[in-house]
Amino acid sequence: CVRESALARMPVNLSFPEAACLPLVTLTSMQAFRRGGICEESRENVKGKRILIHAGSGGVGSVAIQLAKHFGLHVVTTCSARNAAFTKSLGADEV
């Protein structure tokens, strides 16, 4: 049994497989940030610092870019030239 309060609606612009991946890639990104000492409690201490996110157009990378911006970080990412505009749209400062 799952409590209704633990559920969220699937975004209408995502397919079922895409929506099913979001919890895993988000938790993976959050775990990496926490291992690096980046969390809500350290937000003011990391604000403005630079972070390199490899594969910014991938599943984990695309979530990591958005989380990094949430924490106030300057995001540098790697991706193919074809995906540069996509990573910029997620918030990457440098590609």
JSON list of C-alpha atoms in Angstrom, two decimals:
[
{"chain": "A", "resi": 1, "resn": "CYS", "atom": "CA", "xyz": [0.00, 0.00, 0.00]},
{"chain": "A", "resi": 2, "resn": "VAL", "atom": "CA", "xyz": [1.28, 3.48, -0.86]},
{"chain": "A", "resi": 3, "resn": "ARG", "atom": "CA", "xyz": [-0.04, 6.61, 0.82]},
{"chain": "A", "resi": 4, "resn": "GLU", "atom": "CA", "xyz": [-1.57, 9.09, -1.59]},
{"chain": "A", "resi": 5, "resn": "SER", "atom": "CA", "xyz": [0.66, 11.83, -0.12]},
{"chain": "A", "resi": 6, "resn": "ALA", "atom": "CA", "xyz": [3.73, 9.90, -1.32]},
{"chain": "A", "resi": 7, "resn": "LEU", "atom": "CA", "xyz": [2.63, 10.03, -4.96]},
{"chain": "A", "resi": 8, "resn": "ALA", "atom": "CA", "xyz": [3.05, 12.67, -7.64]},
{"chain": "A", "resi": 9, "resn": "ARG", "atom": "CA", "xyz": [1.37, 13.12, -10.99]},
{"chain": "A", "resi": 10, "resn": "MET", "atom": "CA", "xyz": [3.32, 12.13, -14.05]},
{"chain": "A", "resi": 11, "resn": "PRO", "atom": "CA", "xyz": [4.25, 15.18, -16.14]},
{"chain": "A", "resi": 12, "resn": "VAL", "atom": "CA", "xyz": [2.02, 15.24, -19.23]},
{"chain": "A", "resi": 13, "resn": "ASN", "atom": "CA", "xyz": [4.96, 15.86, -21.57]},
{"chain": "A", "resi": 14, "resn": "LEU", "atom": "CA", "xyz": [6.78, 12.65, -20.54]},
{"chain": "A", "resi": 15, "resn": "SER", "atom": "CA", "xyz": [6.26, 9.06, -21.56]},
{"chain": "A", "resi": 16, "resn": "PHE", "atom": "CA", "xyz": [5.85, 6.36, -18.91]},
{"chain": "A", "resi": 17, "resn": "PRO", "atom": "CA", "xyz": [9.48, 5.14, -19.33]},
{"chain": "A", "resi": 18, "resn": "GLU", "atom": "CA", "xyz": [10.83, 8.71, -19.12]},
{"chain": "A", "resi": 19, "resn": "ALA", "atom": "CA", "xyz": [8.80, 9.45, -15.99]},
{"chain": "A", "resi": 20, "resn": "ALA", "atom": "CA", "xyz": [9.86, 6.15, -14.43]},
{"chain": "A", "resi": 21, "resn": "CYS", "atom": "CA", "xyz": [13.54, 7.16, -14.75]},
{"chain": "A", "resi": 22, "resn": "LEU", "atom": "CA", "xyz": [13.22, 10.47, -12.94]},
{"chain": "A", "resi": 23, "resn": "PRO", "atom": "CA", "xyz": [13.34, 9.16, -9.36]},
{"chain": "A", "resi": 24, "resn": "LEU", "atom": "CA", "xyz": [16.50, 7.12, -10.00]},
{"chain": "A", "resi": 25, "resn": "VAL", "atom": "CA", "xyz": [18.46, 9.83, -11.80]},
{"chain": "A", "resi": 26, "resn": "THR", "atom": "CA", "xyz": [17.39, 12.45, -9.26]},
{"chain": "A", "resi": 27, "resn": "LEU", "atom": "CA", "xyz": [18.45, 10.29, -6.31]},
{"chain": "A", "resi": 28, "resn": "THR", "atom": "CA", "xyz": [21.75, 9.49, -8.04]},
{"chain": "A", "resi": 29, "resn": "SER", "atom": "CA", "xyz": [22.43, 13.20, -8.56]},
{"chain": "A", "resi": 30, "resn": "MET", "atom": "CA", "xyz": [21.45, 14.09, -4.99]},
{"chain": "A", "resi": 31, "resn": "GLN", "atom": "CA", "xyz": [23.71, 11.36, -3.62]},
{"chain": "A", "resi": 32, "resn": "ALA", "atom": "CA", "xyz": [26.68, 12.71, -5.60]},
{"chain": "A", "resi": 33, "resn": "PHE", "atom": "CA", "xyz": [26.02, 16.25, -4.38]},
{"chain": "A", "resi": 34, "resn": "ARG", "atom": "CA", "xyz": [25.73, 15.13, -0.76]},
{"chain": "A", "resi": 35, "resn": "ARG", "atom": "CA", "xyz": [28.97, 13.13, -1.02]},
{"chain": "A", "resi": 36, "resn": "GLY", "atom": "CA", "xyz": [30.58, 16.34, -2.24]},
{"chain": "A", "resi": 37, "resn": "GLY", "atom": "CA", "xyz": [29.20, 18.29, 0.71]},
{"chain": "A", "resi": 38, "resn": "ILE", "atom": "CA", "xyz": [26.57, 20.12, -1.33]},
{"chain": "A", "resi": 39, "resn": "CYS", "atom": "CA", "xyz": [23.14, 20.19, 0.30]},
{"chain": "A", "resi": 40, "resn": "GLU", "atom": "CA", "xyz": [20.55, 22.66, 1.56]},
{"chain": "A", "resi": 41, "resn": "GLU", "atom": "CA", "xyz": [22.53, 23.23, 4.75]},
{"chain": "A", "resi": 42, "resn": "SER", "atom": "CA", "xyz": [25.70, 24.17, 2.82]},
{"chain": "A", "resi": 43, "resn": "ARG", "atom": "CA", "xyz": [23.91, 26.21, 0.17]},
{"chain": "A", "resi": 44, "resn": "GLU", "atom": "CA", "xyz": [25.31, 29.59, 1.29]},
{"chain": "A", "resi": 45, "resn": "ASN", "atom": "CA", "xyz": [28.86, 28.19, 1.49]},
{"chain": "A", "resi": 46, "resn": "VAL", "atom": "CA", "xyz": [28.84, 26.80, -2.06]},
{"chain": "A", "resi": 47, "resn": "LYS", "atom": "CA", "xyz": [26.93, 29.60, -3.79]},
{"chain": "A", "resi": 48, "resn": "GLY", "atom": "CA", "xyz": [28.92, 30.94, -6.74]},
{"chain": "A", "resi": 49, "resn": "LYS", "atom": "CA", "xyz": [31.47, 28.11, -6.77]},
{"chain": "A", "resi": 50, "resn": "ARG", "atom": "CA", "xyz": [32.12, 26.23, -10.00]},
{"chain": "A", "resi": 51, "resn": "ILE", "atom": "CA", "xyz": [31.16, 22.63, -10.65]},
{"chain": "A", "resi": 52, "resn": "LEU", "atom": "CA", "xyz": [31.98, 20.38, -13.60]},
{"chain": "A", "resi": 53, "resn": "ILE", "atom": "CA", "xyz": [29.23, 18.00, -14.64]},
{"chain": "A", "resi": 54, "resn": "HIS", "atom": "CA", "xyz": [30.25, 15.42, -17.23]},
{"chain": "A", "resi": 55, "resn": "ALA", "atom": "CA", "xyz": [27.64, 14.25, -19.75]},
{"chain": "A", "resi": 56, "resn": "GLY", "atom": "CA", "xyz": [25.25, 17.11, -19.01]},
{"chain": "A", "resi": 57, "resn": "SER", "atom": "CA", "xyz": [22.74, 16.00, -21.62]},
{"chain": "A", "resi": 58, "resn": "GLY", "atom": "CA", "xyz": [22.35, 12.51, -20.15]},
{"chain": "A", "resi": 59, "resn": "GLY", "atom": "CA", "xyz": [19.82, 11.42, -17.55]},
{"chain": "A", "resi": 60, "resn": "VAL", "atom": "CA", "xyz": [21.86, 12.03, -14.41]},
{"chain": "A", "resi": 61, "resn": "GLY", "atom": "CA", "xyz": [23.74, 14.99, -15.91]},
{"chain": "A", "resi": 62, "resn": "SER", "atom": "CA", "xyz": [20.60, 16.85, -16.96]},
{"chain": "A", "resi": 63, "resn": "VAL", "atom": "CA", "xyz": [19.17, 16.57, -13.44]},
{"chain": "A", "resi": 64, "resn": "ALA", "atom": "CA", "xyz": [22.55, 17.45, -11.90]},
{"chain": "A", "resi": 65, "resn": "ILE", "atom": "CA", "xyz": [22.70, 20.71, -13.88]},
{"chain": "A", "resi": 66, "resn": "GLN", "atom": "CA", "xyz": [19.33, 21.77, -12.55]},
{"chain": "A", "resi": 67, "resn": "LEU", "atom": "CA", "xyz": [20.21, 20.82, -8.97]},
{"chain": "A", "resi": 68, "resn": "ALA", "atom": "CA", "xyz": [23.53, 22.65, -9.22]},
{"chain": "A", "resi": 69, "resn": "LYS", "atom": "CA", "xyz": [21.75, 25.81, -10.31]},
{"chain": "A", "resi": 70, "resn": "HIS", "atom": "CA", "xyz": [19.31, 25.35, -7.40]},
{"chain": "A", "resi": 71, "resn": "PHE", "atom": "CA", "xyz": [22.31, 25.39, -5.05]},
{"chain": "A", "resi": 72, "resn": "GLY", "atom": "CA", "xyz": [23.64, 28.54, -6.73]},
{"chain": "A", "resi": 73, "resn": "LEU", "atom": "CA", "xyz": [26.62, 26.93, -8.44]},
{"chain": "A", "resi": 74, "resn": "HIS", "atom": "CA", "xyz": [28.29, 28.06, -11.67]},
{"chain": "A", "resi": 75, "resn": "VAL", "atom": "CA", "xyz": [27.84, 25.03, -13.95]},
{"chain": "A", "resi": 76, "resn": "VAL", "atom": "CA", "xyz": [30.40, 23.87, -16.50]},
{"chain": "A", "resi": 77, "resn": "THR", "atom": "CA", "xyz": [29.32, 20.77, -18.41]},
{"chain": "A", "resi": 78, "resn": "THR", "atom": "CA", "xyz": [30.45, 18.47, -21.19]},
{"chain": "A", "resi": 79, "resn": "CYS", "atom": "CA", "xyz": [28.26, 17.22, -24.03]},
{"chain": "A", "resi": 80, "resn": "SER", "atom": "CA", "xyz": [28.25, 16.88, -27.79]},
{"chain": "A", "resi": 81, "resn": "ALA", "atom": "CA", "xyz": [27.90, 20.01, -29.91]},
{"chain": "A", "resi": 82, "resn": "ARG", "atom": "CA", "xyz": [24.44, 18.79, -30.89]},
{"chain": "A", "resi": 83, "resn": "ASN", "atom": "CA", "xyz": [23.29, 18.93, -27.23]},
{"chain": "A", "resi": 84, "resn": "ALA", "atom": "CA", "xyz": [24.93, 22.23, -26.25]},
{"chain": "A", "resi": 85, "resn": "ALA", "atom": "CA", "xyz": [21.71, 24.25, -26.59]},
{"chain": "A", "resi": 86, "resn": "PHE", "atom": "CA", "xyz": [19.82, 21.66, -24.53]},
{"chain": "A", "resi": 87, "resn": "THR", "atom": "CA", "xyz": [22.30, 21.83, -21.62]},
{"chain": "A", "resi": 88, "resn": "LYS", "atom": "CA", "xyz": [22.23, 25.64, -21.78]},
{"chain": "A", "resi": 89, "resn": "SER", "atom": "CA", "xyz": [18.43, 25.51, -21.55]},
{"chain": "A", "resi": 90, "resn": "LEU", "atom": "CA", "xyz": [18.80, 23.46, -18.35]},
{"chain": "A", "resi": 91, "resn": "GLY", "atom": "CA", "xyz": [20.95, 26.19, -16.83]},
{"chain": "A", "resi": 92, "resn": "ALA", "atom": "CA", "xyz": [24.54, 25.32, -17.75]},
{"chain": "A", "resi": 93, "resn": "ASP", "atom": "CA", "xyz": [26.73, 28.42, -17.72]},
{"chain": "A", "resi": 94, "resn": "GLU", "atom": "CA", "xyz": [29.50, 26.94, -19.87]},
{"chain": "A", "resi": 95, "resn": "VAL", "atom": "CA", "xyz": [29.51, 24.04, -22.31]}
]
